[in-house]
mmCIF file of C-alpha atoms in Angstrom:
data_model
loop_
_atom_site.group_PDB
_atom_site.id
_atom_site.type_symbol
_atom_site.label_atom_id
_atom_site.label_comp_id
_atom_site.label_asym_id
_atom_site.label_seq_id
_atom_site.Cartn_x
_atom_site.Cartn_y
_atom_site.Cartn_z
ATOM 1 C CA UNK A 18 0.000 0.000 0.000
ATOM 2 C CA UNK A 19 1.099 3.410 -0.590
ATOM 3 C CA UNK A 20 0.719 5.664 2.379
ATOM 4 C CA UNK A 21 -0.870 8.773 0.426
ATOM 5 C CA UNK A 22 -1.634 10.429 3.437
ATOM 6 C CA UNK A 23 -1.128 11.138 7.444
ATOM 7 C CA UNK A 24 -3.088 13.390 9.720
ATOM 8 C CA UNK A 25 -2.161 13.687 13.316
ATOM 9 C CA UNK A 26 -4.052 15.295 16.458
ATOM 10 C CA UNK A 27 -1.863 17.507 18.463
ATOM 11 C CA UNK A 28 -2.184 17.381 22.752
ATOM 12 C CA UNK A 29 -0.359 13.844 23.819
ATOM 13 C CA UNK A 30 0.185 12.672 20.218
ATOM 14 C CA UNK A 31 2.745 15.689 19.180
ATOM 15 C CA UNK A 32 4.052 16.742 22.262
ATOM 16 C CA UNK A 33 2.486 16.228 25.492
ATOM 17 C CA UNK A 34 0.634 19.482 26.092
ATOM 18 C CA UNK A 35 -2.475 18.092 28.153
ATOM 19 C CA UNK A 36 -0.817 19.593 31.859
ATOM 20 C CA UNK A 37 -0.816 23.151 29.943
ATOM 21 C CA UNK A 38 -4.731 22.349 28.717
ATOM 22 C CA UNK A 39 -5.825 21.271 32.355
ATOM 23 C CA UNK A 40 -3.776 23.845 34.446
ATOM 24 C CA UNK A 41 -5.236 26.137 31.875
ATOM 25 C CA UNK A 42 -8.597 24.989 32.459
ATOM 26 C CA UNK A 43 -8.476 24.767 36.409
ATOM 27 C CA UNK A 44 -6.975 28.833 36.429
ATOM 28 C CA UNK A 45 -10.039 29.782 34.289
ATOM 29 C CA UNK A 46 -12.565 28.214 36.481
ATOM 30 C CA UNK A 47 -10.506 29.636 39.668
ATOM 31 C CA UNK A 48 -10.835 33.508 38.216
ATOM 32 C CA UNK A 49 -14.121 33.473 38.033
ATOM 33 C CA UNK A 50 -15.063 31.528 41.394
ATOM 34 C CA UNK A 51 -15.897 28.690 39.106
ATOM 35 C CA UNK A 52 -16.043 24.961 40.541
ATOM 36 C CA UNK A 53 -12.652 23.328 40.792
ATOM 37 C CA UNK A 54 -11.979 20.478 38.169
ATOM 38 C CA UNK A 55 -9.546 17.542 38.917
ATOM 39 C CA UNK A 56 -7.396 16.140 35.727
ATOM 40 C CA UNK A 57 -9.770 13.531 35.406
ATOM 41 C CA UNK A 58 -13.001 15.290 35.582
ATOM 42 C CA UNK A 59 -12.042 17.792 33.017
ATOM 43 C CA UNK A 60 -10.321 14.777 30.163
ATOM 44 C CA UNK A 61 -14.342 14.100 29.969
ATOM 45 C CA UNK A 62 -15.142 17.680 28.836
ATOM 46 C CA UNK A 63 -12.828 17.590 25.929
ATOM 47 C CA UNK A 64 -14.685 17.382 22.220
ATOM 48 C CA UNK A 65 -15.526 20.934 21.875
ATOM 49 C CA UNK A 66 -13.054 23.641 21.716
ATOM 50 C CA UNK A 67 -12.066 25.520 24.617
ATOM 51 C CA UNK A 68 -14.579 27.964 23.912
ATOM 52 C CA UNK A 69 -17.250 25.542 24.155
ATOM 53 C CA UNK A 70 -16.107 23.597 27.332
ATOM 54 C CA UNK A 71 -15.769 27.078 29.261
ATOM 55 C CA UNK A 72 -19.138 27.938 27.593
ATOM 56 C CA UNK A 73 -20.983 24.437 28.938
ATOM 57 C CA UNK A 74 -19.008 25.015 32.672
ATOM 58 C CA UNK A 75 -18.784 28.676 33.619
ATOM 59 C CA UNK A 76 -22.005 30.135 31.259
ATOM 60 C CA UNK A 77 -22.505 33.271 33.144
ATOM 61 C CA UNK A 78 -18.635 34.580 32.882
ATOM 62 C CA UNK A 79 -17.414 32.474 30.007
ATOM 63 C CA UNK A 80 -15.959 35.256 28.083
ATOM 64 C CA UNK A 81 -13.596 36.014 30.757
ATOM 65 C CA UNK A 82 -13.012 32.848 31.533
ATOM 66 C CA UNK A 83 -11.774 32.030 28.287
ATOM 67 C CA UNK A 84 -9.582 35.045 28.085
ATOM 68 C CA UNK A 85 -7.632 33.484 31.347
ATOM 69 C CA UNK A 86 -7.551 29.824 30.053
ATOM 70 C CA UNK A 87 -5.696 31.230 26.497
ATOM 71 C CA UNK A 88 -3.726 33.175 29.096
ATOM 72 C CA UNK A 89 -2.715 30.652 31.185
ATOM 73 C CA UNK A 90 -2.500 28.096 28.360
ATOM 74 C CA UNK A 91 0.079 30.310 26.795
ATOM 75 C CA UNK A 92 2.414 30.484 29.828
ATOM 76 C CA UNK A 93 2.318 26.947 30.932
ATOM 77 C CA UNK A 94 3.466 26.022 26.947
ATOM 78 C CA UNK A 95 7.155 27.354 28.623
ATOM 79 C CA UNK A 96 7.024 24.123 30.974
ATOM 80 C CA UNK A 97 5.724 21.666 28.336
ATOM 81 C CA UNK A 98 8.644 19.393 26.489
ATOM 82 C CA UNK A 99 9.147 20.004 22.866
ATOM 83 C CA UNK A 100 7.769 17.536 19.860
ATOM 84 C CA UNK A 101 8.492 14.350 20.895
ATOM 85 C CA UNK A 102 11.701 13.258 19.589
ATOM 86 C CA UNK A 103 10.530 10.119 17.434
ATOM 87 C CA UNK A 104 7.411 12.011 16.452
ATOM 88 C CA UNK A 105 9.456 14.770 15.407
ATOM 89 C CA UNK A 106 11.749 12.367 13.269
ATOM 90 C CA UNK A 107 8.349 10.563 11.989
ATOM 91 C CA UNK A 108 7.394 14.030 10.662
ATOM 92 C CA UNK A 109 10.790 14.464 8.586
ATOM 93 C CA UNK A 110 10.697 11.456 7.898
ATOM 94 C CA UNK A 111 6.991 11.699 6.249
ATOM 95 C CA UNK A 112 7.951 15.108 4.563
ATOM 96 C CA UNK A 113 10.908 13.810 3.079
ATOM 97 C CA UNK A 114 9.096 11.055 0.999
ATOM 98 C CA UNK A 115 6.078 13.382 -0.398
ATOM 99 C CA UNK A 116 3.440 12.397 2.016
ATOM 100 C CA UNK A 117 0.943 15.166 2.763
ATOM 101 C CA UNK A 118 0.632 16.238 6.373
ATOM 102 C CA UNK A 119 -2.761 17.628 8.275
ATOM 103 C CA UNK A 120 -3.822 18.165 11.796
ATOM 104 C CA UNK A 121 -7.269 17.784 12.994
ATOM 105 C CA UNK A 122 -7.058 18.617 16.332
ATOM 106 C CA UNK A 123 -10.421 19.565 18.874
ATOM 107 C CA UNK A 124 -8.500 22.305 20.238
ATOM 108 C CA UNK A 125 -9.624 26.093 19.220
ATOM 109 C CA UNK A 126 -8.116 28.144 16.492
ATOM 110 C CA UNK A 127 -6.121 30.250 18.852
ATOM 111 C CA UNK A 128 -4.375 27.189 21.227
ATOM 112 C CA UNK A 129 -3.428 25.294 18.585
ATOM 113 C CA UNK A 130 -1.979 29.008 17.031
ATOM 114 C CA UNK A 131 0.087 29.083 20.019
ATOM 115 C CA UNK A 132 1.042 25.380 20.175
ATOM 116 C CA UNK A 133 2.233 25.565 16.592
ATOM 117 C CA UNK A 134 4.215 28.511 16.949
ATOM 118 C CA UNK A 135 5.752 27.563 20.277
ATOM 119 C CA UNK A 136 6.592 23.923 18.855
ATOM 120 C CA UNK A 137 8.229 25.128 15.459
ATOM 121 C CA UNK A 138 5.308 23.209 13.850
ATOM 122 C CA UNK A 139 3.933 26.264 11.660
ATOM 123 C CA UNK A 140 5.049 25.013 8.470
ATOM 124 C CA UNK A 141 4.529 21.436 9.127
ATOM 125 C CA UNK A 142 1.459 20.799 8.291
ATOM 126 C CA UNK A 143 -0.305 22.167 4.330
ATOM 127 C CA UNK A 144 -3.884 21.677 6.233
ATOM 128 C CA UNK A 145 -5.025 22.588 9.675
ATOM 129 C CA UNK A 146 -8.258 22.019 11.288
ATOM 130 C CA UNK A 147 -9.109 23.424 14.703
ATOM 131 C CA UNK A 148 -11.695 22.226 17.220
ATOM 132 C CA UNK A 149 -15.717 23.663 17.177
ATOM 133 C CA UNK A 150 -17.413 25.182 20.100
ATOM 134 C CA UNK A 151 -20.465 23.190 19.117
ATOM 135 C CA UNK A 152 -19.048 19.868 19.943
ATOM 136 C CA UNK A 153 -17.093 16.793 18.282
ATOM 137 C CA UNK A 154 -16.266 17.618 14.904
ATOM 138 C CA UNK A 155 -12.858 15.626 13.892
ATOM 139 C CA UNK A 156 -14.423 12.819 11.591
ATOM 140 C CA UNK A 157 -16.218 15.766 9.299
ATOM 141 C CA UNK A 158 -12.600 17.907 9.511
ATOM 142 C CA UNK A 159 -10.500 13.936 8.750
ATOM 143 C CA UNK A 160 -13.058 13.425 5.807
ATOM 144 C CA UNK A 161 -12.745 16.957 4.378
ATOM 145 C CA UNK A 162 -8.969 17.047 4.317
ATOM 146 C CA UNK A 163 -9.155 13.390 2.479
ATOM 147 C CA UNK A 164 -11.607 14.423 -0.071
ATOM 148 C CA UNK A 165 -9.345 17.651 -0.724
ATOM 149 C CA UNK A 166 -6.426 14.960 -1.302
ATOM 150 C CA UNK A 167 -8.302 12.949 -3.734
ATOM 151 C CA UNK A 168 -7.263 9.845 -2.134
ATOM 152 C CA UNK A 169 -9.225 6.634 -1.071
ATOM 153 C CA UNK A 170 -9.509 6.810 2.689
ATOM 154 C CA UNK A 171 -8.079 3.801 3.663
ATOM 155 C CA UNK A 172 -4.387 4.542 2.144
ATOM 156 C CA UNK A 173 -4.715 7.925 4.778
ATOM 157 C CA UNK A 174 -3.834 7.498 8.686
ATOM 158 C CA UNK A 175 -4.574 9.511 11.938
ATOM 159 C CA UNK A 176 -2.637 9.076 14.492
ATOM 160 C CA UNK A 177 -4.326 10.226 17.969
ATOM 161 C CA UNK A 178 -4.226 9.217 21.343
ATOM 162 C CA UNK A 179 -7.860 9.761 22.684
ATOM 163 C CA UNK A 180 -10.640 7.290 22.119
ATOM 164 C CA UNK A 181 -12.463 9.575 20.164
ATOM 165 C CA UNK A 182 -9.597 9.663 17.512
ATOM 166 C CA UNK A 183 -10.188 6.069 16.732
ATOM 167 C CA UNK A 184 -13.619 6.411 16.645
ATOM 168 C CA UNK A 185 -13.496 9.739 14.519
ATOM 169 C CA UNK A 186 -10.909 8.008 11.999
ATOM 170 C CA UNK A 187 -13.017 4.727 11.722
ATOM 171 C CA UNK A 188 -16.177 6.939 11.144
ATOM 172 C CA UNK A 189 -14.007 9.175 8.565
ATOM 173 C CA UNK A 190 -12.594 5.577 6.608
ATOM 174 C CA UNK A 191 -9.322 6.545 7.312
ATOM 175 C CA UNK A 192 -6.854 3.719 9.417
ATOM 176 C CA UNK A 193 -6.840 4.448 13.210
ATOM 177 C CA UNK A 194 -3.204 4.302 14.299
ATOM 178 C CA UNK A 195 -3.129 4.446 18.218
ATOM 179 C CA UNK A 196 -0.571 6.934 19.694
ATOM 180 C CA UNK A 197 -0.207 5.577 23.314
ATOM 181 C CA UNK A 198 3.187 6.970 24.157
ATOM 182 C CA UNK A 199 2.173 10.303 26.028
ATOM 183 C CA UNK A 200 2.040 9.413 30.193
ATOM 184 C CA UNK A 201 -1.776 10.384 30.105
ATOM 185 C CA UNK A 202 -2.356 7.760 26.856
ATOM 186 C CA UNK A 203 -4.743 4.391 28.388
ATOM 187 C CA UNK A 204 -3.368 2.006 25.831
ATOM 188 C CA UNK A 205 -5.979 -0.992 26.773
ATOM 189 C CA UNK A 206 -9.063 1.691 25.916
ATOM 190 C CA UNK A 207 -7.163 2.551 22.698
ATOM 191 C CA UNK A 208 -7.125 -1.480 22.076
ATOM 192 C CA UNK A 209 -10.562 -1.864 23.138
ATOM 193 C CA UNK A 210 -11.545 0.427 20.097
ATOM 194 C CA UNK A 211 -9.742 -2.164 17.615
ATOM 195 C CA UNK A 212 -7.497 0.437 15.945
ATOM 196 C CA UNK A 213 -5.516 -0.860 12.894
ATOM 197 C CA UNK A 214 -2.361 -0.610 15.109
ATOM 198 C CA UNK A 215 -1.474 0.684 18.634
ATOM 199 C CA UNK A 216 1.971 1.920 19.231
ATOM 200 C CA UNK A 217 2.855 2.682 23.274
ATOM 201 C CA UNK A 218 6.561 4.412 21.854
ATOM 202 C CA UNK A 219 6.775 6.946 19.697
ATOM 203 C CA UNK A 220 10.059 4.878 18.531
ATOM 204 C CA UNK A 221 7.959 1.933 17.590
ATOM 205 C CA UNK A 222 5.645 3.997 15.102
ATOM 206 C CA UNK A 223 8.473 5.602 13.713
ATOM 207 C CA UNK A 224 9.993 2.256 12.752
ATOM 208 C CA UNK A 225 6.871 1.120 11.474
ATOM 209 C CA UNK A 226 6.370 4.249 9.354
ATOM 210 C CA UNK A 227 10.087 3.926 7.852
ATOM 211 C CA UNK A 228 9.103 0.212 6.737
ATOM 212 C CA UNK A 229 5.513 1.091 5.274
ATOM 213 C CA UNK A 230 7.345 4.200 3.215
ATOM 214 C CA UNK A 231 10.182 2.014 2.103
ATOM 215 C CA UNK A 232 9.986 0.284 -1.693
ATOM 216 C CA UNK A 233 7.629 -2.284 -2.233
ATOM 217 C CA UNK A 234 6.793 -2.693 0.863
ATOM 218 C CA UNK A 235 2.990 -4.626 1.392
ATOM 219 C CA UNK A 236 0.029 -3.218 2.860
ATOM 220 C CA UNK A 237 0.177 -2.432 7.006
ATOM 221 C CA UNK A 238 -0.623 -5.293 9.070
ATOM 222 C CA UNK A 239 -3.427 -4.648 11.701
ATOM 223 C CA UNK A 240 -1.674 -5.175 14.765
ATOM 224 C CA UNK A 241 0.314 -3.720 17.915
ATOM 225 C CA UNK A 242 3.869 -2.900 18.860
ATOM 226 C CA UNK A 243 5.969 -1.011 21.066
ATOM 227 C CA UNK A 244 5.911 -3.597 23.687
ATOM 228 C CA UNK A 245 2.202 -4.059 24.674
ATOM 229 C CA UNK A 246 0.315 -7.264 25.437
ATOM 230 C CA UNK A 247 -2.796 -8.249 23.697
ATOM 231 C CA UNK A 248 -5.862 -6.728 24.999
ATOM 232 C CA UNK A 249 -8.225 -8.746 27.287
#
């Protein structure tokens, strides 16, 4: 098979950004004497953008709410790591051998403006699509970029680490690859979602990627790597 496309989502698949989105959450709530939200009650809330989540928890002040979570979000990016290094080599890697890139990521328009810039990823990626306030919108965004490509959807991957991305890429036609290397990444409720192949190190995918883009080599195998044990 010929890889003629990858699309990636961005927090815990690029670099591993979700601290910055719930600290940035937790100080908007907390400026406007809003409830306070543990790491695992607000991982729930993601689908819409920020906008929307800040809209559905804090309705009466959610304009200044939002204004402190972009805030915030853009000062905790300082204490965030850079791309992951494999993912980062995956990229080149990608680039190097003519494969268009895209991000669909649920984050708003200005985060992932900030995360781009601050991660040197500007020019990375020909197509960008950023989150809705409305809700879930990342299967419409994967199928959109696909049909722009003029490419059958099952030679296309997207690499996420969230349940949702599996589900949005299976509902989109495109191959679910399972990004399980961030520390907040549940690799057996990525497996549970049967994605075409789970990866729990960024090392393993990129190994995979340099033997699917090298000649003649045969379609992907459905399957996992990076050390993980079948799912139960």
């Amino acid at each position: 098979m010929r890889l003629a496309g990858a699309i990636f989502d961005l927090d815990g698949t690029l670099v591993d950004t979700l601290p910055a989105c719930y600290a940035a959450f937790r100080a908007a709530c907390a400026g406007v004497g809003g409830p306070h939200y543990t790491d695992a009650e607000i991982r729930p809330l993601f689908g819409p953008s920020e906008e929307g989540m800040v809209q559905r928890a804090l309705p009466e002040r959610w304009p200044e709410a939002l204004a402190i979570l972009l805030e915030e979000y853009h000062r905790q990016l300082a204490h965030c790591g850079g791309v992951f290094p494999a993912v980062a080599a995956s990229l080149g890697r990608l680039r190097a051998s003519g494969v268009p890139l895209a991000l669909v990521t649920g984050k708003g328009p200005q985060t992932t403006a900030m995360s781009l810039r601050h991660f040197g990823l500007e020019d990375v990626f020909a197509t960008v699509e950023t989150g809705s306030p409305n809700g879930i919108v990342k299967a419409a965004a994967i199928q959109c970029i696909v049909t722009a490509w003029a490419v059958a959807p099952d030679t296309v991957i997207y690499v996420g680490d969230a349940v949702g991305d599996m589900h949005a890429s299976a509902e989109a036609g495109v191959r679910p690859v399972a990004a399980a290397w961030a520390p907040s990444a549940i690799a057996s409720e990525l497996a549970a979602t049967a994605p075409h192949v789970l990866f729990e190190t960024a090392e393993a995918f990129d190994a995979w990627l340099a033997g699917l883009l090298s000649p003649g080599a045969p379609s992907p195998a459905r399957r996992r790597s990076g050390g993980s044990t079948p799912a139960r």
